[in-house]
Every structure is written in structure tokens, then in C-alpha cells.
XYZ file of C-alpha atoms in Angstrom:
734
model
C 55.903 211.031 12.153
C 55.751 207.829 10.114
C 57.553 204.588 10.862
C 57.680 201.252 9.135
C 59.814 198.135 9.195
C 61.067 196.645 5.966
C 60.884 192.902 6.609
C 63.719 190.675 5.410
C 62.891 187.985 6.254
C 59.402 188.316 7.666
C 58.733 187.384 11.275
C 55.506 186.904 13.169
C 54.552 189.631 15.647
C 52.412 188.852 18.655
C 50.587 190.605 21.409
C 51.201 193.653 23.326
C 51.612 193.671 27.076
C 51.631 196.645 29.356
C 51.828 197.664 32.996
C 54.249 197.971 35.829
C 55.633 195.484 38.335
C 55.590 195.549 42.115
C 58.283 195.137 44.723
C 59.602 191.679 45.419
C 58.997 189.898 48.688
C 61.312 187.035 47.866
C 63.724 187.020 44.958
C 65.813 184.873 42.673
C 68.920 186.570 41.381
C 71.016 185.470 38.429
C 74.408 187.189 38.499
C 77.297 187.229 36.086
C 80.876 188.442 36.078
C 81.988 189.042 32.533
C 85.527 189.227 31.182
C 84.303 188.989 27.623
C 81.362 187.834 25.554
C 81.246 184.334 27.073
C 81.368 185.195 30.752
C 81.242 183.200 33.968
C 78.162 182.588 36.102
C 77.801 182.599 39.861
C 75.386 180.432 41.790
C 71.893 181.730 42.351
C 70.701 182.420 45.866
C 67.439 183.505 47.433
C 67.085 186.090 50.177
C 64.319 188.017 51.806
C 62.844 191.315 50.671
C 65.114 194.332 50.777
C 68.356 192.361 50.335
C 70.374 191.570 47.246
C 71.465 188.159 46.154
C 74.807 189.060 44.634
C 76.076 192.570 43.895
C 76.532 191.650 40.250
C 72.908 190.649 39.582
C 71.161 191.426 36.302
C 67.849 189.887 37.204
C 65.622 189.462 40.251
C 62.385 187.533 40.266
C 60.014 188.042 43.156
C 57.614 185.666 44.867
C 54.910 188.116 43.784
C 55.846 187.302 40.148
C 57.589 190.651 39.657
C 60.638 190.722 37.400
C 63.293 193.329 38.136
C 65.994 193.907 35.560
C 69.152 195.648 36.787
C 70.354 198.115 34.172
C 74.065 198.879 33.954
C 73.356 201.759 31.540
C 71.861 205.132 32.384
C 68.447 206.048 31.014
C 68.795 209.523 29.530
C 65.845 209.448 27.170
C 67.386 207.091 24.628
C 65.329 204.077 25.738
C 68.132 202.043 27.316
C 65.981 200.784 30.201
C 63.337 199.477 27.827
C 65.842 197.881 25.491
C 67.713 196.153 28.305
C 64.479 194.911 29.861
C 63.230 193.656 26.508
C 66.346 191.554 25.910
C 66.097 189.894 29.320
C 62.336 189.510 29.281
C 62.358 187.940 25.822
C 64.702 185.116 26.805
C 63.068 184.772 30.215
C 59.605 184.548 28.641
C 58.494 187.102 31.200
C 55.133 188.774 31.420
C 55.965 192.330 30.255
C 53.307 193.710 32.594
C 55.397 192.464 35.551
C 58.754 193.856 34.379
C 60.438 196.820 35.997
C 63.956 198.229 35.845
C 66.313 199.621 38.442
C 69.767 201.076 38.052
C 72.870 199.054 38.829
C 75.370 200.334 41.394
C 78.734 201.655 40.265
C 80.753 198.458 40.046
C 82.851 197.910 36.946
C 83.850 194.396 37.972
C 80.253 193.313 37.470
C 78.664 195.963 35.299
C 81.369 196.954 32.824
C 80.343 198.074 29.378
C 81.846 195.207 27.379
C 82.610 197.604 24.516
C 84.663 199.767 26.891
C 86.667 196.950 28.476
C 86.773 197.427 32.242
C 84.789 200.637 32.465
C 81.146 200.964 33.452
C 79.510 203.646 31.393
C 77.086 204.521 28.628
C 78.084 206.042 25.310
C 79.096 205.463 21.734
C 75.665 203.976 21.046
C 76.897 200.746 22.667
C 74.243 199.997 25.296
C 72.281 197.421 23.305
C 75.230 196.126 21.296
C 77.383 195.245 24.315
C 74.440 193.903 26.326
C 72.896 191.729 23.634
C 74.511 188.331 24.272
C 75.149 188.996 27.951
C 71.541 189.753 28.803
C 70.046 187.138 26.514
C 72.053 184.527 28.408
C 70.987 186.034 31.742
C 67.329 185.669 30.830
C 67.720 182.259 29.219
C 69.594 180.767 32.184
C 66.967 182.017 34.591
C 64.243 180.485 32.411
C 66.099 177.148 32.358
C 66.356 177.150 36.167
C 62.662 177.896 36.589
C 61.730 175.120 34.193
C 64.050 172.731 36.060
C 62.388 173.687 39.349
C 58.962 172.964 37.914
C 60.164 169.674 36.409
C 61.448 168.526 39.785
C 58.224 169.578 41.480
C 56.027 167.718 38.998
C 58.430 164.787 38.464
C 58.496 165.190 34.694
C 61.339 165.796 32.225
C 62.252 169.461 31.775
C 62.043 168.963 28.019
C 58.319 168.361 28.416
C 57.738 171.857 29.793
C 57.661 175.307 28.289
C 57.769 178.857 29.629
C 55.279 181.495 28.635
C 54.459 184.963 29.992
C 55.890 184.493 33.460
C 54.868 180.898 34.030
C 56.039 177.335 33.398
C 53.449 175.161 31.680
C 53.119 171.402 31.303
C 51.173 170.898 28.069
C 50.584 167.218 28.861
C 48.762 167.795 32.136
C 47.735 171.419 31.802
C 49.542 172.303 35.020
C 50.852 175.855 35.328
C 53.214 177.425 37.877
C 54.009 181.099 37.985
C 57.627 182.155 38.252
C 57.021 183.596 41.711
C 55.794 180.265 43.034
C 58.971 178.590 41.764
C 61.415 181.072 43.289
C 62.291 179.093 46.489
C 63.061 175.905 44.545
C 64.802 177.609 41.617
C 67.013 179.592 43.979
C 68.598 176.357 45.234
C 69.684 175.247 41.767
C 73.070 175.886 40.175
C 73.234 178.242 37.220
C 73.707 176.195 34.040
C 77.037 176.643 32.280
C 75.468 176.782 28.845
C 71.981 177.437 27.591
C 70.193 177.452 24.248
C 69.022 180.904 23.212
C 65.702 181.385 21.485
C 65.336 181.297 17.729
C 64.638 184.886 16.639
C 61.621 183.603 14.735
C 59.973 182.910 18.104
C 60.560 186.402 19.544
C 57.433 188.039 20.923
C 58.938 191.143 22.559
C 62.103 191.838 20.560
C 61.004 193.500 17.328
C 57.495 194.119 18.612
C 56.392 197.627 17.659
C 53.857 197.772 20.481
C 55.997 197.062 23.556
C 55.508 200.123 25.802
C 58.492 201.871 27.347
C 59.147 200.983 30.966
C 59.760 204.634 31.862
C 56.769 206.127 30.070
C 54.317 206.127 32.976
C 56.733 207.616 35.523
C 57.834 210.314 33.106
C 54.234 211.113 32.269
C 52.935 211.410 35.817
C 55.993 213.140 37.276
C 57.159 210.342 39.567
C 60.375 209.722 37.612
C 63.243 211.088 39.654
C 65.921 213.175 38.008
C 68.794 214.729 39.944
C 67.138 218.112 39.741
C 64.235 216.592 41.755
C 66.387 215.189 44.563
C 65.944 216.710 47.997
C 66.957 215.681 51.516
C 66.278 217.209 54.927
C 68.822 219.918 55.523
C 70.181 219.725 51.984
C 72.157 222.719 50.748
C 72.260 224.009 47.185
C 75.450 225.285 45.596
C 76.094 227.368 42.501
C 79.648 227.789 41.285
C 81.086 230.956 39.797
C 83.492 229.804 37.085
C 86.029 231.955 35.240
C 84.747 233.887 32.202
C 87.741 232.757 30.134
C 88.972 229.192 29.841
C 92.202 228.740 31.769
C 91.696 231.706 34.104
C 91.883 231.177 37.867
C 90.665 232.951 41.004
C 92.926 235.829 42.032
C 90.756 237.083 44.878
C 87.110 237.390 45.827
C 84.834 239.415 48.077
C 82.016 237.356 49.553
C 80.541 239.993 51.857
C 77.588 240.911 49.615
C 76.899 237.276 48.806
C 76.852 236.270 52.465
C 74.410 239.075 53.198
C 71.776 237.437 50.979
C 69.161 235.678 53.151
C 69.562 231.922 52.937
C 73.250 231.935 51.964
C 75.192 229.860 54.490
C 78.726 229.887 53.091
C 81.007 230.921 50.236
C 83.968 228.645 49.511
C 86.746 228.562 46.970
C 87.327 225.300 45.108
C 89.726 224.474 42.266
C 87.295 225.483 39.512
C 85.989 228.714 41.037
C 84.021 230.099 43.967
C 80.868 228.369 45.237
C 77.939 230.059 46.921
C 76.131 227.593 49.195
C 72.603 228.299 50.382
C 69.411 226.778 51.697
C 67.728 227.082 48.298
C 68.553 227.475 44.639
C 67.216 231.014 44.486
C 69.252 232.150 47.475
C 72.366 230.593 45.941
C 71.596 232.311 42.623
C 71.139 235.713 44.255
C 74.262 235.163 46.312
C 76.313 234.276 43.261
C 75.007 237.362 41.452
C 76.283 239.476 44.372
C 79.666 237.747 44.521
C 82.703 239.754 43.411
C 85.577 237.739 41.923
C 88.826 239.015 40.430
C 90.302 236.597 37.914
C 93.886 235.888 36.926
C 93.814 235.521 33.137
C 97.551 235.011 32.666
C 97.063 231.538 31.192
C 93.606 232.080 29.766
C 92.539 231.545 26.163
C 92.038 235.057 24.769
C 91.538 234.460 21.064
C 88.257 234.843 19.246
C 86.763 231.896 17.392
C 87.391 233.751 14.102
C 91.094 234.025 14.932
C 91.252 230.325 15.779
C 89.555 229.432 12.480
C 92.029 231.576 10.551
C 94.882 229.599 12.126
C 93.133 226.359 11.164
C 92.936 227.484 7.548
C 96.677 228.109 7.496
C 97.366 224.693 8.997
C 95.258 223.077 6.269
C 97.939 224.082 3.763
C 100.592 222.071 5.594
C 101.049 218.280 5.563
C 99.158 216.446 8.269
C 99.259 213.041 9.898
C 97.984 210.307 7.572
C 94.740 208.764 8.774
C 94.170 206.703 5.642
C 96.142 206.297 2.427
C 95.239 204.257 -0.637
C 96.998 204.647 -3.971
C 98.339 208.076 -4.908
C 95.654 210.730 -4.434
C 97.845 213.679 -5.376
C 98.917 212.106 -8.655
C 95.368 211.093 -9.529
C 93.978 214.563 -8.828
C 96.805 216.392 -10.615
C 96.246 214.269 -13.713
C 92.454 214.347 -13.621
C 90.305 215.560 -16.503
C 88.308 217.658 -14.031
C 89.204 218.841 -10.548
C 86.816 219.749 -7.752
C 87.675 221.430 -4.454
C 85.834 222.820 -1.440
C 86.340 223.820 2.175
C 83.944 223.479 5.103
C 83.894 225.267 8.449
C 82.313 223.905 11.623
C 81.890 225.899 14.855
C 82.127 224.834 18.475
C 78.832 223.308 19.620
C 77.301 222.954 23.086
C 75.514 219.779 24.166
C 72.687 221.722 25.832
C 70.781 218.815 27.437
C 67.361 219.764 28.740
C 68.446 219.047 32.326
C 71.606 221.063 33.016
C 74.397 219.288 34.861
C 73.741 218.550 38.533
C 74.782 216.188 41.294
C 73.978 215.616 44.951
C 76.838 214.618 47.251
C 76.859 213.393 50.842
C 80.480 213.349 51.992
C 81.967 212.164 55.261
C 85.505 211.336 56.316
C 85.030 207.714 55.265
C 82.452 207.716 52.505
C 81.090 209.622 49.555
C 77.567 209.053 48.291
C 76.521 210.580 44.952
C 73.148 210.950 43.253
C 73.322 211.869 39.569
C 72.173 210.982 36.089
C 75.555 209.340 35.832
C 76.855 208.283 32.431
C 80.446 207.351 33.323
C 80.262 205.544 36.648
C 83.787 204.107 36.801
C 85.509 207.343 35.788
C 83.296 209.445 38.036
C 83.839 207.089 40.964
C 87.625 207.339 40.570
C 87.674 211.117 40.166
C 85.307 211.632 43.092
C 87.491 209.408 45.267
C 90.638 211.282 44.319
C 88.972 214.617 45.050
C 87.639 213.453 48.415
C 90.831 211.668 49.433
C 89.062 208.301 49.523
C 89.346 204.956 47.782
C 87.032 204.300 44.813
C 85.243 201.564 46.744
C 84.312 204.191 49.353
C 82.356 206.092 46.708
C 78.844 204.906 45.905
C 76.808 206.262 43.016
C 73.026 206.227 42.692
C 72.325 206.558 38.982
C 69.081 208.423 38.351
C 67.257 209.352 35.194
C 69.183 211.947 33.182
C 67.399 214.662 31.262
C 69.569 214.253 28.173
C 73.316 214.316 27.767
C 74.493 213.897 24.159
C 77.892 212.988 25.619
C 78.183 215.816 28.147
C 77.701 213.715 31.299
C 80.476 211.324 30.240
C 83.686 213.308 30.447
C 87.162 212.125 31.506
C 87.537 214.838 34.143
C 84.079 214.251 35.674
C 83.826 218.026 35.944
C 80.388 218.364 37.513
C 80.934 215.425 39.868
C 84.333 216.724 40.969
C 82.905 220.199 41.516
C 80.151 218.836 43.751
C 82.582 216.732 45.801
C 85.009 219.675 46.048
C 82.289 221.873 47.478
C 81.175 219.230 49.991
C 84.803 218.799 51.040
C 85.315 222.543 51.431
C 82.265 222.619 53.709
C 83.930 220.143 56.049
C 82.817 216.756 54.736
C 80.300 216.604 57.568
C 77.679 214.473 55.861
C 75.385 217.355 54.912
C 73.833 216.666 51.496
C 74.905 219.275 48.951
C 73.344 219.688 45.516
C 75.445 221.375 42.851
C 73.174 222.846 40.204
C 74.307 224.286 36.888
C 72.094 226.906 35.247
C 71.493 227.095 31.502
C 74.022 229.916 31.342
C 76.552 227.743 33.169
C 75.871 225.024 30.604
C 76.433 227.312 27.617
C 79.548 228.907 29.152
C 80.852 225.743 30.768
C 82.984 224.347 27.988
C 83.511 220.780 26.829
C 82.137 221.645 23.422
C 82.109 219.727 20.149
C 85.419 220.960 18.696
C 85.680 223.532 15.954
C 86.903 222.035 12.673
C 88.082 223.096 9.231
C 88.017 220.730 6.250
C 89.714 221.033 2.879
C 88.769 218.548 0.164
C 89.919 217.956 -3.404
C 88.793 215.370 -5.936
C 89.659 214.338 -9.458
C 87.314 213.020 -12.147
C 88.306 211.047 -15.223
C 87.072 211.896 -18.705
C 84.382 209.243 -18.181
C 83.080 210.982 -15.066
C 84.519 208.389 -12.684
C 85.947 209.519 -9.348
C 89.671 208.759 -9.487
C 91.184 210.674 -6.546
C 90.123 212.094 -3.182
C 92.172 214.178 -0.772
C 90.767 215.271 2.586
C 92.511 217.441 5.176
C 90.896 217.756 8.627
C 92.024 220.428 11.094
C 90.808 220.528 14.700
C 91.289 219.680 18.346
C 91.731 216.234 19.785
C 89.076 215.054 22.209
C 91.279 212.309 23.609
C 94.528 214.258 23.993
C 95.477 215.028 27.580
C 92.929 212.578 28.980
C 93.199 209.020 30.330
C 92.108 207.939 26.838
C 95.126 209.483 25.088
C 96.559 205.991 24.580
C 93.856 205.519 21.954
C 95.624 208.078 19.751
C 97.634 206.078 17.216
C 100.540 207.598 15.281
C 99.342 211.069 16.181
C 95.792 210.464 14.909
C 92.816 210.788 17.241
C 90.274 208.412 15.725
C 87.412 210.569 17.008
C 88.721 213.412 14.822
C 88.656 211.359 11.614
C 85.805 208.848 12.007
C 83.312 209.304 9.222
C 86.135 210.380 6.900
C 89.007 207.919 7.310
C 86.522 205.053 7.033
C 84.769 206.494 3.982
C 82.830 203.695 2.321
C 82.933 204.906 -1.265
C 85.139 202.931 -3.652
C 87.805 205.486 -4.546
C 91.032 204.041 -5.975
C 93.290 206.866 -4.809
C 92.502 208.274 -1.406
C 94.235 210.385 1.230
C 92.818 211.520 4.582
C 95.090 213.621 6.806
C 94.727 215.240 10.209
C 96.182 218.401 11.692
C 95.610 218.336 15.446
C 95.433 221.798 16.993
C 95.974 223.163 20.476
C 93.620 225.718 22.032
C 92.524 226.628 25.519
C 88.905 225.752 24.772
C 87.929 222.473 26.502
C 86.287 219.988 24.151
C 84.441 216.682 24.369
C 82.634 214.122 22.248
C 79.253 215.325 21.051
C 76.402 213.266 19.679
C 77.789 211.104 16.809
C 81.281 212.463 17.630
C 83.551 212.766 14.556
C 80.776 212.021 12.114
C 79.021 215.193 13.286
C 81.372 217.132 11.008
C 83.150 214.505 8.888
C 79.939 213.019 7.493
C 78.829 216.503 6.529
C 82.088 217.273 4.730
C 82.120 213.917 2.939
C 78.449 213.933 1.937
C 78.332 217.592 0.919
C 81.500 217.225 -1.131
C 80.501 213.948 -2.794
C 77.384 215.824 -3.899
C 79.551 218.549 -5.411
C 81.649 215.918 -7.165
C 78.531 214.214 -8.551
C 77.295 217.560 -9.871
C 80.675 218.245 -11.481
C 80.496 214.799 -13.107
C 77.054 215.623 -14.465
C 75.496 212.690 -12.631
C 72.502 212.228 -10.368
C 73.791 212.404 -6.777
C 71.868 209.283 -5.746
C 73.093 207.231 -8.690
C 76.633 208.510 -8.274
C 76.686 207.364 -4.644
C 75.044 204.034 -5.370
C 77.640 203.172 -8.011
C 80.429 203.852 -5.510
C 78.805 201.578 -2.909
C 78.522 198.367 -4.908
C 80.891 196.670 -2.439
C 78.972 197.971 0.608
C 75.621 196.137 0.458
C 74.145 197.371 3.746
C 74.994 201.012 3.121
C 73.839 200.733 -0.472
C 70.583 199.158 0.689
C 69.651 202.013 3.058
C 70.577 204.544 0.364
C 68.253 202.818 -2.081
C 65.485 202.426 0.501
C 65.549 206.110 1.475
C 65.499 207.152 -2.168
C 62.643 204.781 -2.954
C 60.488 205.866 -0.021
C 61.169 209.535 -0.755
C 60.200 209.128 -4.396
C 63.656 210.231 -5.490
C 63.871 211.733 -8.928
C 66.527 213.788 -10.646
C 63.790 215.926 -12.118
C 63.736 219.486 -10.723
C 61.203 220.231 -8.011
C 59.003 223.343 -8.148
C 60.755 226.696 -7.893
C 62.127 227.358 -4.421
C 62.083 223.692 -3.457
C 64.855 221.118 -3.443
C 65.640 217.560 -2.493
C 68.978 216.314 -1.147
C 70.374 212.957 -0.108
C 73.121 211.750 2.243
C 74.220 208.440 3.760
C 76.550 207.612 6.624
C 77.759 204.788 8.827
C 78.269 205.479 12.517
C 78.712 203.005 15.366
C 78.132 200.136 12.922
C 74.698 201.375 11.916
C 73.822 202.594 8.445
C 71.543 205.577 7.919
C 70.442 207.316 4.732
C 68.227 210.386 4.610
C 66.490 212.383 1.923
C 65.579 215.943 2.867
C 63.087 218.202 1.128
C 63.328 221.953 1.692
C 61.682 225.190 0.728
C 63.834 228.325 0.391
C 61.913 231.605 0.220
C 62.930 234.708 -1.694
C 64.806 236.026 1.360
C 66.852 232.840 1.614
C 65.053 231.472 4.660
C 65.169 227.681 4.761
C 62.249 225.505 5.834
C 62.886 221.765 6.024
C 59.600 220.190 5.001
C 60.300 216.466 5.069
C 63.021 213.988 5.966
C 62.821 210.370 4.874
C 65.158 208.146 6.868
C 66.235 204.544 6.277
C 68.201 202.766 8.999
C 69.895 199.391 9.304
C 70.850 198.882 12.948
C 70.888 195.089 12.938
C 68.185 193.559 15.094
C 65.744 196.302 16.044
C 65.038 195.400 19.669
C 62.383 198.089 20.084
C 61.412 199.452 16.654
C 59.434 202.312 18.153
C 62.500 203.454 20.091
C 64.674 203.076 16.994
C 62.289 205.363 15.140
C 62.181 207.814 18.046
C 65.974 207.977 18.129
C 66.114 208.628 14.397
C 63.519 211.375 14.779
C 65.315 212.853 17.775
C 68.672 212.661 16.017
C 67.233 214.419 12.987
C 65.855 217.220 15.161
C 69.104 217.507 17.106
C 71.309 217.527 14.007
C 69.006 219.865 12.151
C 69.061 222.407 14.982
C 72.856 222.346 14.990
C 73.109 222.667 11.222
C 70.605 225.516 11.004
C 71.543 227.540 14.069
C 74.124 225.983 16.390
C 77.348 227.851 17.135
C 79.392 228.718 20.192
C 81.524 231.734 19.362
C 84.292 233.418 21.341
C 85.249 237.054 21.561
C 88.495 237.737 23.420
C 88.210 234.210 24.759
C 84.731 234.736 26.222
C 81.680 232.804 25.062
C 79.211 235.185 23.453
C 76.064 233.051 23.903
C 74.211 232.843 27.228
C 71.007 230.860 26.882
C 68.703 229.453 24.238
C 68.069 232.954 22.911
C 71.651 233.054 21.639
C 72.355 229.349 21.303
C 69.239 228.378 19.403
C 68.012 224.824 19.244
C 65.328 223.535 16.908
C 61.852 224.805 17.775
C 58.815 222.583 17.434
C 57.424 224.560 14.513
C 60.649 223.955 12.576
C 60.578 220.164 12.977
C 59.924 218.588 9.589
C 57.703 215.660 8.791
C 59.847 212.571 9.402
C 59.388 209.085 7.969
C 61.534 206.275 9.370
C 61.991 202.980 7.558
C 63.793 200.257 9.513
C 65.541 197.431 7.726
C 64.655 194.157 9.428
C 67.913 192.305 10.013
C 69.231 189.154 11.593
C 72.497 190.860 12.523
C 73.304 191.701 16.146
C 71.948 195.090 17.227
C 74.052 198.188 16.737
C 73.679 201.792 17.839
C 70.720 204.105 17.253
C 71.226 206.921 19.783
C 73.651 208.833 17.578
C 73.769 207.683 13.922
C 70.599 209.531 12.909
C 72.373 212.846 13.461
C 75.093 212.306 10.853
C 73.286 212.530 7.480
C 70.686 215.215 8.149
C 72.958 218.261 7.854
C 74.448 217.333 4.483
C 71.099 216.083 3.171
C 69.591 219.496 3.909
C 72.622 221.341 2.508
C 72.364 219.313 -0.675
C 68.641 220.059 -0.861
C 69.366 223.779 -0.510
C 71.730 223.504 -3.469
C 69.050 221.734 -5.482
C 66.635 224.564 -4.677
C 68.989 227.501 -5.157
C 72.083 226.362 -7.038
C 74.186 227.598 -4.132
C 76.438 225.557 -1.838
C 76.913 226.129 1.873
C 80.471 225.704 3.084
C 80.203 227.022 6.632
C 77.840 226.088 9.412
C 75.391 227.017 10.781
C 73.234 227.625 7.737
C 71.583 230.662 9.323
C 74.861 232.566 9.369
C 76.519 230.936 6.381
C 77.483 232.580 3.145
C 76.318 230.393 0.301
C 78.351 230.039 -2.866
C 77.206 229.281 -6.378
């Protein structure tokens, strides 16, 4: 993998610090309660080891010089802990070798995601964006207090002092005081109302390509704790037998064979199925295999995915809800010198995180304690409380590392959390720790998929080859409908269904984007890059077809339509430049394709190079990626997220599909639901645009362009278009 940063303007880069911090013996906590970007500060206090200063603390400095940053976002591999720590440590002028991170408790009043309003949670590639100003101020105010403490101690003006690598320094006298030595005095000072943030030109950690991840050592030596690792004395393990068809319910069950399995201690029915509870995972697995359940499928979804898609195609011929209208698209297309049309089909997709869903619950009559790689603390806290018959404040959540998610751990119904609490409740809420563990098969069968979609597009070209009209019909399920977030649906349009299409950046004078929202019994959820996971493909594959029909180079055609979008145009040009883009044909059997997309306020362009053998097998050889995500807090993590997004999106485009037969999921594990293998990962080059803008998302945007870039490369190699995903099962068309 290759990474570089395109400097504009250039900034100095200094040293690289590494290591881990130690526990605090005495601490200074700076806490904030935020109702918006400005926020309100509480007074700092100092307490002894093992206690907290205020429950809304973002920062704790120990007398041993350790710096503990409290992270309100879950670390699920995307680098959130490192990014959060970097923001704080930069403004604090901390010694990176002394920085460590711990998870915040579930408390939306203090730890809300500012992009979500009053909800604590991680998602939508918002972790860095919503934390940026908040955490910079947290670090800067702490630095100001430490400098003030040193100034009072040395009887000099604070303006005479500076902070550097965990210490306050007096250049005039050469005196130096570590942060730890200043804790008692600094803890007595009030938090300043305002503070001057650092000039980005002076950053030493933010933008530094050599800042090591704070979680790297623990994840390398096995000490990092994921939910799957959690164990307690006397802990029970539960596996849940769920219905084979969505919407079916338990009619009756026979637990005699399951209870006869050594180690099985109980079998209980809960709202979502029948749970086998045992002293170990293997006993629970054997017990569940022996369990006999009769299901009531009266209200179950019984259609096949092919039948559902056929219904979608019929709906595409009917008027939909307008998501965006400009000019008169129908008139422009009907009167065009040349017309172009295409349809695209997208299957259901599973999230398939490496660590299947799991949660540990300790439930009593008055409290509920949860351990999980929790992505949606406020929602999960509320749903757990409702299930247990408690108040939300009686539910505490210990957020652990999560082994991936891609959106799956953040769902409005808190399915895996509710299941775990339901089982603990059915066992008597006696305080016995219970771990609910999903298997890979449970994950593949468990629903909450990326919705299936059908797209129909039409375009008109003038005699001069200019794009004059664009009509786009999207047919698929709403993610938000029927959830607490349904209020976000405006005029019948779920924005997650149309993002990446309704906000198309190309300058098209006559444009129409419509949505047909469908109803099925298949439960759906946001999936990495959400609507742009299918809309960006449809837009970028079709714009390529339109460029070809116009007889123009697909890169040039796009660039001309983006003259009013400088940041998107810039990444398009950068990717093309770094890839050595040329409209000249590549050698036989090889092709090059390009695509660009905006998602979560980040701009990503990719050029893919492929080889297609005589049997039609596709090998993606190289992907060149250009990304503008505003300020790149940790460039190495930005690159890693682009690389990971490319691998994730490529696996879905090449192989990913959840299919139904008589309402039952046909795939079981990674043998049927294939993800990208290591030998199929292409060479990836990431080029980051250096920017003075506030940081935007990187966890998801890299997924959006890779599918269409590869599809367009396949066309360049073969002259055939792919209109249905995944590529492996698609019928290509000339």
C-alpha cells in the first residue's frame, strides 16, 4: 500500500513519540457539558486515585504525568481512540508517550455526539467531525490552567511560559515543571471561559504521519478486551434460536433434548425466539442444535429475493416521491439528440463484522450492567431499560473494543442488547452474568441488511454532446421508517435512500430524482456509507455510460461537469494524475475506470485497473485513491480507512449478496456470503489532500467509488456493462 499527502499549503512535521501511559495517582479533570459547538465548562477538581472528578470529564491528568483521554466514541477498528486522543493531546501539548484512552460511560447529557443532537453514539463518519472543536477546547483549557499554575508558583506572567511535551517551561530561567507536578495547584483553578486554540501551523501531532495508534500494542499482544473475551465467575453463555423466516414467531418448543446436553442449565423463551443457556459456548451450541422449535409463519415474509426485485421493477414504472427537481428533465430527455438509459440492481447485503454480535448482561431487580462493543449507547440504554422494566439511569454500559460493525451495532431496536437483557430477565434477574453470543450463521441469518434496491436512469444529450437532462428513479426500503428516526423522513422521502443521488454534484440543467419506498418483511439497516453504497454506483456507472454515448473521455466528461465543485473536481484530477490516466486503450484484457463521490462531507475519487481473463474472471490489480477529508488528524489512519473501505466495497461489489428463497436466507457463513480474500486485494495508493478545513468523515466514504470504478474498468477492458451486482453473478451487457 502507498500513501502520500498532497500539501496545500505545506506545514512542518516534527517528531514521533510512542509508548503507553500509566494509571493516575492524582488527577486533574476538565469536564464539559455541551449543548452545541460553544459549550459550557464546569470547574476542575482534584481527587485521589480511583475516583472521578466529574462524570462528564474528557481529560484526566495524573500526578505521575499520565494523560487519560475519555472517549465518547467506540473504537471498532476505525481509529477513533487515536484520533480523539490526538486532538486533545495536540492542544494540551501532551507527551504522546504518556497518553492513554478509556471509554466514556453511557451518559448523553455529557457525551452526546454533537452531530446527533442529544444522542451518544458513533456513526455516519462523525466521530472526528463532531469532536473537533469540543476536544480542542478541552485540551487547550487544560493547558492554560497548567500554565497558570506554573506562573503562580514561579511568580511570573503566564505569557512568559510555554507548554511542551507534558511540561510547562520558563524560557527566561530554564525552569521546567511536568504536568503531574502541577496537578494539585491546577486543580484549584477555575476553568477559563475562553481560550486561544493553536495555529495549525504549529501542530506537531495532528497531521503527523508517524503518530502510533493508541490501541496498536494491546491489539497486537492480545490484551485488548473485546466482548467475546469477557468472562466472569459463574457466567453463563446463551445462544438464541431465532425464526428461519422474518416475522415468524414461536408456536411451541421441546427443550428436553437440549436440557439433556451436559452443561446446559436452562432453556427459556424470549420475544425473539428460544434461548439455550449453558456453562459454556460449546454446551449452548450443542443444546441449541438439539432444540426442537415449531414456528408460526402466519405473518412471515415468504417471498424470494427474485420476486421482490420483480415487484421493484414494476414500481419503477410508476411516479415516485420527488427527492430533487431542477428544470424539466422529461422535456429535456424527450427532446434530446441522443438518449441513454440503464437499470441497476443491488442485492441485500450483510454487515458481517469480524466479531459477531455479543453482549454480557448482569441484571438485578434494581440495576442492569452491560458490557459490549456499544455503538449506540443512548438508544441501547433506553431499550435495555424498557426491556428490564428499569429507568435508563439504572442501566450502565461498559463500552469495549468492537471487532468491526459497519453500522450493525448501531440499530434503533438494539436487537442484540435487548436479546441479552431479555434472557437475563427470563432467568430471574438474579445478578448472574449472562453472555449472549451470536455465531457467524446467526449474523448472516439475523437480518438488518443493507436494503435491496432497483435503479432506473435516463439521460439526454444535446447535438454538441452536452448532458441536458437526467432522470433517476430509486426503488427500495426505508431504513428510517418504523423507527424512532422516522421523523427524519421528509415528504415521504427517506434521505438515506437517496443520498448520493439527490445531492448529485454534476451540473445538469434538468434533473429529476424520485423515490419509491417499498414494504417488505426483511429487516434493514444502514450499512457502511449508507445510501451512497448503491446510489454512488448507479450515478457513477451511468455517468460513464453517458460519457461513452457522448463520445467523450469519462474523466474529462466528469471534470467539465464539476467546474462549480472545486473540492470534488480536485480529487478527481488528483486521482487521474496519480493513476496516469489516459484515454488510450490498455493492453488486451485490461481496463481502467474512474469514479468520484461525496459522502459525509468528504470527497473521494478512485481509479481502478483490472484484468479480465478469457473466462470473464475479474482481477482488480490497482486502485488509486484521492481523498479530501478536511484536516487529516491522523494521515495513516485516513489511508488505512481508505484501504479498508476499498477492500470492503470491492468484496461487496464482486461477491456480496444475501438472497432469499421462500423467505429464508440461503447463505450461512463466509462460504456462501463471500468477503474479499487477501489474495484478491489490489495494490492501493492513497493520496490525501492537505486541507485547512475542519475534519470530515473517513470511515465510510472510501467505499462509495470503488464499485463503479471497477465496473467502468471492466467495460473498458471488455466493452460490456454490468447492471446487476454482485459482479460474480452478474450478466454483463454490451
